[in-house]
Amino acid sequence: LLENGTYGCLDEIAKAEKIGPSFVSRVIRLALLAPDIVEAILAGKQPAHLTLRDLMQPFPVEWKRQRCILKSEEQRRNMEPNPGSPRP
């Protein structure tokens, strides 16, 4: 919505969706999650302890650090991105 110019800022999104701007800013950060973490969440393969509340807390933008913080050791071994996956 921001990229295609539908809205110029997060406040405009919040007003259009009738939600608080602080919530929009917290949720928009989820776009910074590593692709393999997003895929795991969508497939229901995230760590059992990982909740939306956890994801609303500050997390590093570096994908490798996200994996260390958000995933269990076993999942890190089993869910490393494919060699062709983008890495920052």
CSV table of C-alpha atoms in Angstrom, one decimal:
chain,number,residue,atom,x,y,z
A,1,LEU,CA,0.0,0.0,0.0
A,2,LEU,CA,2.9,2.3,0.6
A,3,GLU,CA,5.0,1.0,-2.3
A,4,ASN,CA,2.3,1.4,-4.9
A,5,GLY,CA,1.3,4.9,-3.6
A,6,THR,CA,-2.2,4.0,-2.4
A,7,TYR,CA,-1.2,5.6,0.9
A,8,GLY,CA,1.5,8.1,1.6
A,9,CYS,CA,2.2,7.2,5.2
A,10,LEU,CA,1.3,4.9,8.0
A,11,ASP,CA,-1.2,7.4,9.4
A,12,GLU,CA,-3.2,7.3,6.2
A,13,ILE,CA,-3.3,3.5,6.4
A,14,ALA,CA,-4.5,3.7,10.0
A,15,LYS,CA,-7.2,6.2,9.2
A,16,ALA,CA,-8.4,4.1,6.2
A,17,GLU,CA,-8.5,0.9,8.2
A,18,LYS,CA,-9.9,2.6,11.3
A,19,ILE,CA,-7.1,1.3,13.5
A,20,GLY,CA,-4.5,3.1,15.6
A,21,PRO,CA,-1.3,4.3,13.9
A,22,SER,CA,0.9,2.7,16.6
A,23,PHE,CA,-0.7,-0.7,15.8
A,24,VAL,CA,0.0,-0.1,12.1
A,25,SER,CA,3.6,0.8,12.8
A,26,ARG,CA,4.1,-2.4,14.9
A,27,VAL,CA,2.5,-4.6,12.4
A,28,ILE,CA,4.3,-3.1,9.4
A,29,ARG,CA,7.6,-4.2,11.0
A,30,LEU,CA,6.6,-7.8,10.3
A,31,ALA,CA,7.5,-7.1,6.6
A,32,LEU,CA,11.1,-7.1,7.8
A,33,LEU,CA,11.0,-10.7,8.9
A,34,ALA,CA,13.3,-13.1,7.1
A,35,PRO,CA,11.4,-15.0,4.3
A,36,ASP,CA,12.1,-18.4,5.8
A,37,ILE,CA,10.6,-17.2,9.1
A,38,VAL,CA,7.5,-16.0,7.4
A,39,GLU,CA,7.2,-19.2,5.4
A,40,ALA,CA,7.5,-21.2,8.7
A,41,ILE,CA,4.8,-19.2,10.3
A,42,LEU,CA,2.4,-19.5,7.3
A,43,ALA,CA,3.0,-23.3,7.3
A,44,GLY,CA,2.5,-23.6,11.0
A,45,LYS,CA,6.1,-24.7,11.6
A,46,GLN,CA,7.2,-21.9,13.9
A,47,PRO,CA,8.4,-22.7,17.4
A,48,ALA,CA,5.4,-23.5,19.7
A,49,HIS,CA,6.5,-20.7,22.0
A,50,LEU,CA,6.4,-18.0,19.3
A,51,THR,CA,3.4,-15.8,19.5
A,52,LEU,CA,2.2,-12.6,17.8
A,53,ARG,CA,3.0,-10.9,21.1
A,54,ASP,CA,6.6,-12.0,20.7
A,55,LEU,CA,6.7,-10.6,17.2
A,56,MET,CA,5.4,-7.3,18.3
A,57,GLN,CA,8.5,-6.8,20.5
A,58,PRO,CA,11.5,-5.2,18.9
A,59,PHE,CA,13.6,-7.6,16.8
A,60,PRO,CA,16.8,-7.2,14.8
A,61,VAL,CA,16.5,-6.4,11.1
A,62,GLU,CA,19.4,-8.7,10.2
A,63,TRP,CA,17.8,-12.1,9.2
A,64,LYS,CA,20.5,-14.2,10.7
A,65,ARG,CA,20.0,-12.5,14.1
A,66,GLN,CA,16.3,-13.0,13.8
A,67,ARG,CA,16.7,-16.7,13.2
A,68,CYS,CA,18.9,-16.9,16.4
A,69,ILE,CA,16.3,-15.1,18.5
A,70,LEU,CA,13.1,-16.4,17.1
A,71,LYS,CA,13.8,-20.0,16.4
A,72,SER,CA,14.7,-23.0,18.5
A,73,GLU,CA,18.0,-24.7,17.8
A,74,GLU,CA,16.3,-27.7,16.1
A,75,GLN,CA,14.3,-25.4,13.8
A,76,ARG,CA,17.4,-23.4,12.9
A,77,ARG,CA,19.0,-26.6,11.7
A,78,ASN,CA,15.9,-27.9,9.8
A,79,MET,CA,14.8,-24.6,8.3
A,80,GLU,CA,17.8,-22.8,7.0
A,81,PRO,CA,16.9,-21.1,3.7
A,82,ASN,CA,17.6,-22.7,0.4
A,83,PRO,CA,20.9,-21.7,-1.1
A,84,GLY,CA,19.0,-19.6,-3.7
A,85,SER,CA,17.1,-17.7,-1.0
A,86,PRO,CA,17.9,-14.0,-0.6
A,87,ARG,CA,20.0,-13.0,2.4
A,88,PRO,CA,20.7,-9.5,3.6
